[in-house]
Amino acid sequence: MTVTEERTGAEVGRDRHRKEDARLITGRTMWTENLSLPGMVHLAILRSPMAHARITNLDVSPALRLPGVVEAFSGRDVADMQGSLPCVWPVTEDIVMPDYPPLAVDEVRHTGEPVAVVAARDRASAQDALEAIEIDYEPLPVVLDMEAALADDAPLVHGEKGTNRCYTWVLDSAAAGTGDDVAQAEADAEVVVRRRFIQQRLIPSFMEPRSVVVDPTGDQITVWSATQVPHILRILLSMSTGVAEHKIRVIAPDVGGGFGGKLQVTPEEFIAFAAARRFGRPVKYTESRSETMLSGHHGRDQIQDITVTARRDGTVTGISAKLLANMGAYLGIITPGTPLLGAFMYGGIYKFPAYRLECTGVFTNTTKTDAYRGAGRPEATFALERIMDELAAELDMEPMELRRRNWITHDEFPFTTSAGLTYDSGNYEAATDKAMEMFGYDDLRREQAERRASGDRIQLGIGISTYTEMCGIAPSRVLGQLRYAAGGWEAASVRMLPTGKVEVVTGTSPHGQSHETAWSQIVADQLGVDFADIEVLHGDTRTSHKGLDTYGSRSLAVGGIALVNACQKVVDKAKPIAAHLLECDPADLEFVEGQYRVKGSPGAGKTLADCALAVFTSHDLPDGVEPSLDGDATFDPENFSYPHGTHLCATEVDTETGRVTIRSYVAVDDVGKVVNPTIVEGQVHGGVAQGIAQALYEEAIYDDDGNLMTGTFVDYTLPSSADLPDFTTDRTETPATGHPLGTKGVGEAGTIASTPAVVNAVVDALRHLGVNDVRMPCTPERVWQAIRNAQGNAQEGGDRP
Amino acid sequence: MIPVAFDYSRPAGVDEAVQTLTDAGEDAKVLAGGQSLIPMLRLRFAAPSMLVDLGSIGEMHGVREDGDDLVIGAMTTHDEVLKNPLIRAHAPLIAQATATVADRQVRHLGTFGGSLAHADPAGDMPSVATALDATFEIAGPSGRRSVAASEFFVDYLTSALEPDEVLVSVRVPKLAGWGTHYEKFNRVAQAWALVGVAAAVRRNNGTIEEARVALTNMASKPVRAHGVEEALAGAPATAESLAAACDHAAEGTEPTSDASASADYRTHLATVLTRRALESAAGI
């Protein structure tokens, strides 16, 4: 049955204002921190000031004597009930998986690790009482640098494991039969370019700090958490603590951002869960921003050794990446797998005949890393797009020309890469042509030449990023092959109410992505009901028992399809009822604009609301028809989706001070069909800003003792709108082919694309001075130093420019 | 985070404030706009027994003329300073620097006197006051006294103020016929200056008669670039003579190396930014 052909575009594709806006913008909503329950106590957590130490003495009893304090406990007190924090992605058979107690028991392995808990009648008393806890540490040797951690005599983060190597994972196209051999490609190459890139450590800076409330007093233990993953949290709390799954209810109320930083099952959630069970009364824990920065998981932190091989004419023949990925001290929910989310993408949009990736995970005495917007794919895209520019420079070829020579052309889709992925659709030419025109590419190249010729203090750089990514996570079978513990499906339910209104239940869990608006638009088109007559329910395991939550640009690309399929079931179920009401044969009916009508007869038909009322009364249903119009669907994608696009960045670099100013930024993205252009635009703006932040501003830095030096926003320089340019955005639209919506996902695209565009532009501005890399973030001092070093090199060589 | 508990007092006048401070002893702390103090309390880097909030003292608000000087109440907010017509007319350097302070929210709460009394060498106001040869009017148990800018800033976060003293107002000379500029260099718009330069130049046609230059964040307190000033006295108002004078910009400075910038880089910036500040101030 064709459900919506005639109505396509009525709501989908429309710039709807968000249903969520009023309550979110005015702050009149239920954040976890707003929740207050009778008898609730407030938790404060004592955290280790040492990066690696043995706890030799820990006495919480002095805290108990302070006013307002109700309880206090240490890791040893709850060792048998607190559970071990789970890692669900053991990426290799021989991966080293250390225990991860929520509260440290004998040893701490990074600064900020929780060691004891105080519960008090108010938050301030709990905070004060932490200072009364007596604790002594015996320092142990600290290891922070990944290469040092892999040395034979390195101090061990987990002494009992005998190594700091967590795993080594290899994808080799020759071994897998998906392509040529990189070693042979290198032996045969006319040009070989090698670079080492450093992906600095970043801190996810969501607006709402993480917060958790646990109420153990009902039949179920209820957990409210500012999380991206309420469903996953329920399962893992149950599996790790032994409390039966049906006795746990998890609610993610409105959640203020995540960027992957709330794709985690946290020590604090486990501690609050243990505390509530121990006390038999509700508890709340809300972290301070400093605690977020110290011990919420971090992102990136890789050393990337990249080799690209090519012929003199610019045809690439192979790419090889050798990665060191910093795990931190423990494995979070998908810590080991995070770099591997990019492991298939080091070839990007180009036809590399040979492909090899080797990733080694390394333990250090630092906060654990895990997913941060893009997760693995920003790192891959950065390395690839940077080295494509370096190859172009080596070949003395215009960098866009090099890309055109090597990318998959629109008539070659579907295209299977040497990494083994099949890209379903794309049109790199169209996005690039549009971006170059909007950018004024040729004019900027002319101006660049003039500034170089005149030796202008301000040099102009042009940076390119022609990216693609894999998202829409994920086909369950592929996840299984990658040793991920869960599937990648998503669920949706549609409930027709007697008055014709609609409740939609989604297993995705929005935390800023506007699902209530976009899902309403999709359902409005599918069912022919008004946008305003649809309510989207999410984030409570009691209403939405089935779901895998929101991350990896999956909600629309996977959950949206489940929703369409659930709507289809409703339409199918209503058909015999409508036929009965119209006294005709179901085969003669068509469903158009929300009405069942007799084909070829434009007269009055029956709406889904009519059918819903008929089902509600059930006075006159056809024989054998179940009195229900509810539709449930679970969708498991057969492939990832592959958004792509071309981002172009023009930077002005002050060669005296090293300051980089972004003059213009053009993003042309192809995210397939679009449900709501305003929401997509917002995702691109925020994503690009976050990518620029990695390129120019943000870096988490530890001192030699493992203290986080960038523990507040004074030192961790997050850019604001005042630091960012106006973005020029547009789209091309090449629908995804694997499902009826044609959507591809947009949550991570901007972040993945933008970082290399900016750094390429910085290097491009200075290449004629002898600069061929600037380490991220490209701070003014690093840029100035790069120019100075290049001048020094030139002087030594006797040919000062 | 949550500060350690403290007592709170909100005196109505300067004398009452001084008395409250005297009674409370050395653990009391003055609260002005709170933009530096409150974060320090929240991070528990400071734990005063009492906060004496100066927000209700009318005498300490606003800007007035007094002969050849402007008198700026210490509790005048950055935003009020920025919008004040007397400041714009007679002390534009203060307005130029104030416009670079953090963001709107901070400028609406933070005060001119608070940022001076805090004596953070990375703050913008201390070097501006130093360049302008401001005078600090201070009230204490034994009455009022005046302290010159060159004496007021003692060391990192340390001023000439005693624990029982209050900075009441700051007197700056009106600058007629001077060009001024504040050149600030920071990582992001809301951040402290890595280096800042406050410059004022008085020209007579093609000659620089007098220049005043003070540097932000190049030592544990603001530094006057005397070498630059001396080199420019009577020098031709040309880009070349400015550039030559700026070779002296970093003389007498002791910049720190930290996670934000190395001392080498700060020294380099001081030279470049001093030249740029002087070019703008002198209209070259």
PDB file of N, CA, C and O in Angstrom, chain A residues 450-483:
ATOM      1  N   GLU A 450      48.142  37.220  -3.925  1.00  0.00           N
ATOM      2  CA  GLU A 450      48.557  38.622  -3.788  1.00  0.00           C
ATOM      3  C   GLU A 450      49.185  38.871  -2.421  1.00  0.00           C
ATOM      4  O   GLU A 450      50.219  39.539  -2.316  1.00  0.00           O
ATOM      5  N   ARG A 451      48.554  38.324  -1.388  1.00  0.00           N
ATOM      6  CA  ARG A 451      49.096  38.553  -0.042  1.00  0.00           C
ATOM      7  C   ARG A 451      50.464  37.889   0.118  1.00  0.00           C
ATOM      8  O   ARG A 451      51.346  38.421   0.798  1.00  0.00           O
ATOM      9  N   ARG A 452      50.601  36.731  -0.482  1.00  0.00           N
ATOM     10  CA  ARG A 452      51.916  36.075  -0.411  1.00  0.00           C
ATOM     11  C   ARG A 452      52.971  36.923  -1.127  1.00  0.00           C
ATOM     12  O   ARG A 452      54.070  37.132  -0.620  1.00  0.00           O
ATOM     13  N   ALA A 453      52.571  37.429  -2.291  1.00  0.00           N
ATOM     14  CA  ALA A 453      53.528  38.180  -3.096  1.00  0.00           C
ATOM     15  C   ALA A 453      53.944  39.461  -2.383  1.00  0.00           C
ATOM     16  O   ALA A 453      55.111  39.864  -2.434  1.00  0.00           O
ATOM     17  N   SER A 454      53.002  40.098  -1.698  1.00  0.00           N
ATOM     18  CA  SER A 454      53.326  41.380  -1.068  1.00  0.00           C
ATOM     19  C   SER A 454      53.897  41.197   0.345  1.00  0.00           C
ATOM     20  O   SER A 454      54.259  42.175   0.993  1.00  0.00           O
ATOM     21  N   GLY A 455      53.952  39.956   0.809  1.00  0.00           N
ATOM     22  CA  GLY A 455      54.476  39.720   2.153  1.00  0.00           C
ATOM     23  C   GLY A 455      53.589  40.309   3.237  1.00  0.00           C
ATOM     24  O   GLY A 455      54.073  40.767   4.280  1.00  0.00           O
ATOM     25  N   ASP A 456      52.310  40.315   2.992  1.00  0.00           N
ATOM     26  CA  ASP A 456      51.351  40.911   3.931  1.00  0.00           C
ATOM     27  C   ASP A 456      51.501  40.284   5.319  1.00  0.00           C
ATOM     28  O   ASP A 456      51.721  39.086   5.447  1.00  0.00           O
ATOM     29  N   ARG A 457      51.372  41.149   6.320  1.00  0.00           N
ATOM     30  CA  ARG A 457      51.405  40.660   7.699  1.00  0.00           C
ATOM     31  C   ARG A 457      50.288  39.648   7.949  1.00  0.00           C
ATOM     32  O   ARG A 457      50.447  38.702   8.711  1.00  0.00           O
ATOM     33  N   ILE A 458      49.137  39.866   7.317  1.00  0.00           N
ATOM     34  CA  ILE A 458      48.023  38.933   7.434  1.00  0.00           C
ATOM     35  C   ILE A 458      48.017  38.030   6.204  1.00  0.00           C
ATOM     36  O   ILE A 458      47.810  38.483   5.080  1.00  0.00           O
ATOM     37  N   GLN A 459      48.266  36.741   6.430  1.00  0.00           N
ATOM     38  CA  GLN A 459      48.255  35.790   5.322  1.00  0.00           C
ATOM     39  C   GLN A 459      46.924  35.045   5.299  1.00  0.00           C
ATOM     40  O   GLN A 459      46.303  34.809   6.335  1.00  0.00           O
ATOM     41  N   LEU A 460      46.503  34.706   4.102  1.00  0.00           N
ATOM     42  CA  LEU A 460      45.200  34.065   3.902  1.00  0.00           C
ATOM     43  C   LEU A 460      45.391  32.574   3.634  1.00  0.00           C
ATOM     44  O   LEU A 460      46.268  32.193   2.855  1.00  0.00           O
ATOM     45  N   GLY A 461      44.579  31.767   4.271  1.00  0.00           N
ATOM     46  CA  GLY A 461      44.649  30.324   4.042  1.00  0.00           C
ATOM     47  C   GLY A 461      43.283  29.773   3.668  1.00  0.00           C
ATOM     48  O   GLY A 461      42.256  30.264   4.143  1.00  0.00           O
ATOM     49  N   ILE A 462      43.288  28.759   2.818  1.00  0.00           N
ATOM     50  CA  ILE A 462      42.045  28.114   2.405  1.00  0.00           C
ATOM     51  C   ILE A 462      42.115  26.655   2.805  1.00  0.00           C
ATOM     52  O   ILE A 462      43.049  25.942   2.441  1.00  0.00           O
ATOM     53  N   GLY A 463      41.130  26.221   3.554  1.00  0.00           N
ATOM     54  CA  GLY A 463      41.123  24.843   4.019  1.00  0.00           C
ATOM     55  C   GLY A 463      39.930  24.086   3.471  1.00  0.00           C
ATOM     56  O   GLY A 463      38.818  24.599   3.417  1.00  0.00           O
ATOM     57  N   ILE A 464      40.210  22.852   3.069  1.00  0.00           N
ATOM     58  CA  ILE A 464      39.187  22.003   2.454  1.00  0.00           C
ATOM     59  C   ILE A 464      38.939  20.795   3.336  1.00  0.00           C
ATOM     60  O   ILE A 464      39.866  20.224   3.904  1.00  0.00           O
ATOM     61  N   SER A 465      37.678  20.413   3.429  1.00  0.00           N
ATOM     62  CA  SER A 465      37.350  19.115   4.017  1.00  0.00           C
ATOM     63  C   SER A 465      36.196  18.529   3.211  1.00  0.00           C
ATOM     64  O   SER A 465      35.073  19.009   3.280  1.00  0.00           O
ATOM     65  N   THR A 466      36.528  17.541   2.388  1.00  0.00           N
ATOM     66  CA  THR A 466      35.470  16.848   1.633  1.00  0.00           C
ATOM     67  C   THR A 466      35.261  15.514   2.327  1.00  0.00           C
ATOM     68  O   THR A 466      35.930  14.538   2.041  1.00  0.00           O
ATOM     69  N   TYR A 467      34.315  15.516   3.244  1.00  0.00           N
ATOM     70  CA  TYR A 467      34.208  14.419   4.202  1.00  0.00           C
ATOM     71  C   TYR A 467      33.045  13.500   3.868  1.00  0.00           C
ATOM     72  O   TYR A 467      32.105  13.861   3.170  1.00  0.00           O
ATOM     73  N   THR A 468      33.119  12.291   4.389  1.00  0.00           N
ATOM     74  CA  THR A 468      31.922  11.498   4.582  1.00  0.00           C
ATOM     75  C   THR A 468      32.058  10.841   5.941  1.00  0.00           C
ATOM     76  O   THR A 468      33.123  10.888   6.563  1.00  0.00           O
ATOM     77  N   GLU A 469      31.008  10.293   6.450  1.00  0.00           N
ATOM     78  CA  GLU A 469      31.079   9.602   7.728  1.00  0.00           C
ATOM     79  C   GLU A 469      30.098   8.443   7.689  1.00  0.00           C
ATOM     80  O   GLU A 469      29.234   8.381   6.835  1.00  0.00           O
ATOM     81  N   MET A 470      30.296   7.516   8.613  1.00  0.00           N
ATOM     82  CA  MET A 470      29.317   6.438   8.764  1.00  0.00           C
ATOM     83  C   MET A 470      28.538   6.696  10.044  1.00  0.00           C
ATOM     84  O   MET A 470      29.101   6.893  11.103  1.00  0.00           O
ATOM     85  N   CYS A 471      27.223   6.736   9.929  1.00  0.00           N
ATOM     86  CA  CYS A 471      26.431   6.935  11.136  1.00  0.00           C
ATOM     87  C   CYS A 471      25.140   6.141  11.010  1.00  0.00           C
ATOM     88  O   CYS A 471      25.019   5.237  10.180  1.00  0.00           O
ATOM     89  N   GLY A 472      24.167   6.475  11.820  1.00  0.00           N
ATOM     90  CA  GLY A 472      22.967   5.651  11.839  1.00  0.00           C
ATOM     91  C   GLY A 472      23.319   4.317  12.475  1.00  0.00           C
ATOM     92  O   GLY A 472      23.158   3.238  11.907  1.00  0.00           O
ATOM     93  N   ILE A 473      23.818   4.387  13.701  1.00  0.00           N
ATOM     94  CA  ILE A 473      24.365   3.201  14.362  1.00  0.00           C
ATOM     95  C   ILE A 473      23.232   2.360  14.959  1.00  0.00           C
ATOM     96  O   ILE A 473      22.471   2.869  15.753  1.00  0.00           O
ATOM     97  N   ALA A 474      23.079   1.098  14.540  1.00  0.00           N
ATOM     98  CA  ALA A 474      23.924   0.437  13.541  1.00  0.00           C
ATOM     99  C   ALA A 474      23.291  -0.905  13.194  1.00  0.00           C
ATOM    100  O   ALA A 474      22.468  -1.404  13.942  1.00  0.00           O
ATOM    101  N   PRO A 475      23.714  -1.502  12.082  1.00  0.00           N
ATOM    102  CA  PRO A 475      23.255  -2.864  11.789  1.00  0.00           C
ATOM    103  C   PRO A 475      23.712  -3.813  12.905  1.00  0.00           C
ATOM    104  O   PRO A 475      24.908  -3.892  13.191  1.00  0.00           O
ATOM    105  N   SER A 476      22.781  -4.511  13.516  1.00  0.00           N
ATOM    106  CA  SER A 476      23.139  -5.337  14.677  1.00  0.00           C
ATOM    107  C   SER A 476      24.167  -6.407  14.325  1.00  0.00           C
ATOM    108  O   SER A 476      25.056  -6.728  15.111  1.00  0.00           O
ATOM    109  N   ARG A 477      24.045  -6.975  13.140  1.00  0.00           N
ATOM    110  CA  ARG A 477      24.994  -8.023  12.733  1.00  0.00           C
ATOM    111  C   ARG A 477      26.418  -7.491  12.681  1.00  0.00           C
ATOM    112  O   ARG A 477      27.364  -8.160  13.088  1.00  0.00           O
ATOM    113  N   VAL A 478      26.550  -6.257  12.162  1.00  0.00           N
ATOM    114  CA  VAL A 478      27.894  -5.673  12.095  1.00  0.00           C
ATOM    115  C   VAL A 478      28.422  -5.434  13.505  1.00  0.00           C
ATOM    116  O   VAL A 478      29.586  -5.731  13.803  1.00  0.00           O
ATOM    117  N   LEU A 479      27.546  -4.943  14.382  1.00  0.00           N
ATOM    118  CA  LEU A 479      27.984  -4.720  15.767  1.00  0.00           C
ATOM    119  C   LEU A 479      28.423  -6.032  16.401  1.00  0.00           C
ATOM    120  O   LEU A 479      29.391  -6.072  17.164  1.00  0.00           O
ATOM    121  N   GLY A 480      27.708  -7.091  16.076  1.00  0.00           N
ATOM    122  CA  GLY A 480      28.092  -8.403  16.591  1.00  0.00           C
ATOM    123  C   GLY A 480      29.468  -8.807  16.101  1.00  0.00           C
ATOM    124  O   GLY A 480      30.303  -9.297  16.867  1.00  0.00           O
ATOM    125  N   GLN A 481      29.714  -8.594  14.815  1.00  0.00           N
ATOM    126  CA  GLN A 481      31.040  -8.922  14.262  1.00  0.00           C
ATOM    127  C   GLN A 481      32.146  -8.123  14.934  1.00  0.00           C
ATOM    128  O   GLN A 481      33.277  -8.571  15.034  1.00  0.00           O
ATOM    129  N   LEU A 482      31.795  -6.909  15.381  1.00  0.00           N
ATOM    130  CA  LEU A 482      32.785  -6.055  16.030  1.00  0.00           C
ATOM    131  C   LEU A 482      32.863  -6.304  17.539  1.00  0.00           C
ATOM    132  O   LEU A 482      33.515  -5.562  18.254  1.00  0.00           O
ATOM    133  N   ARG A 483      32.167  -7.349  18.005  1.00  0.00           N
ATOM    134  CA  ARG A 483      32.200  -7.768  19.404  1.00  0.00           C
ATOM    135  C   ARG A 483      31.523  -6.772  20.344  1.00  0.00           C
ATOM    136  O   ARG A 483      31.784  -6.753  21.545  1.00  0.00           O
TER     137      ARG A 483
END
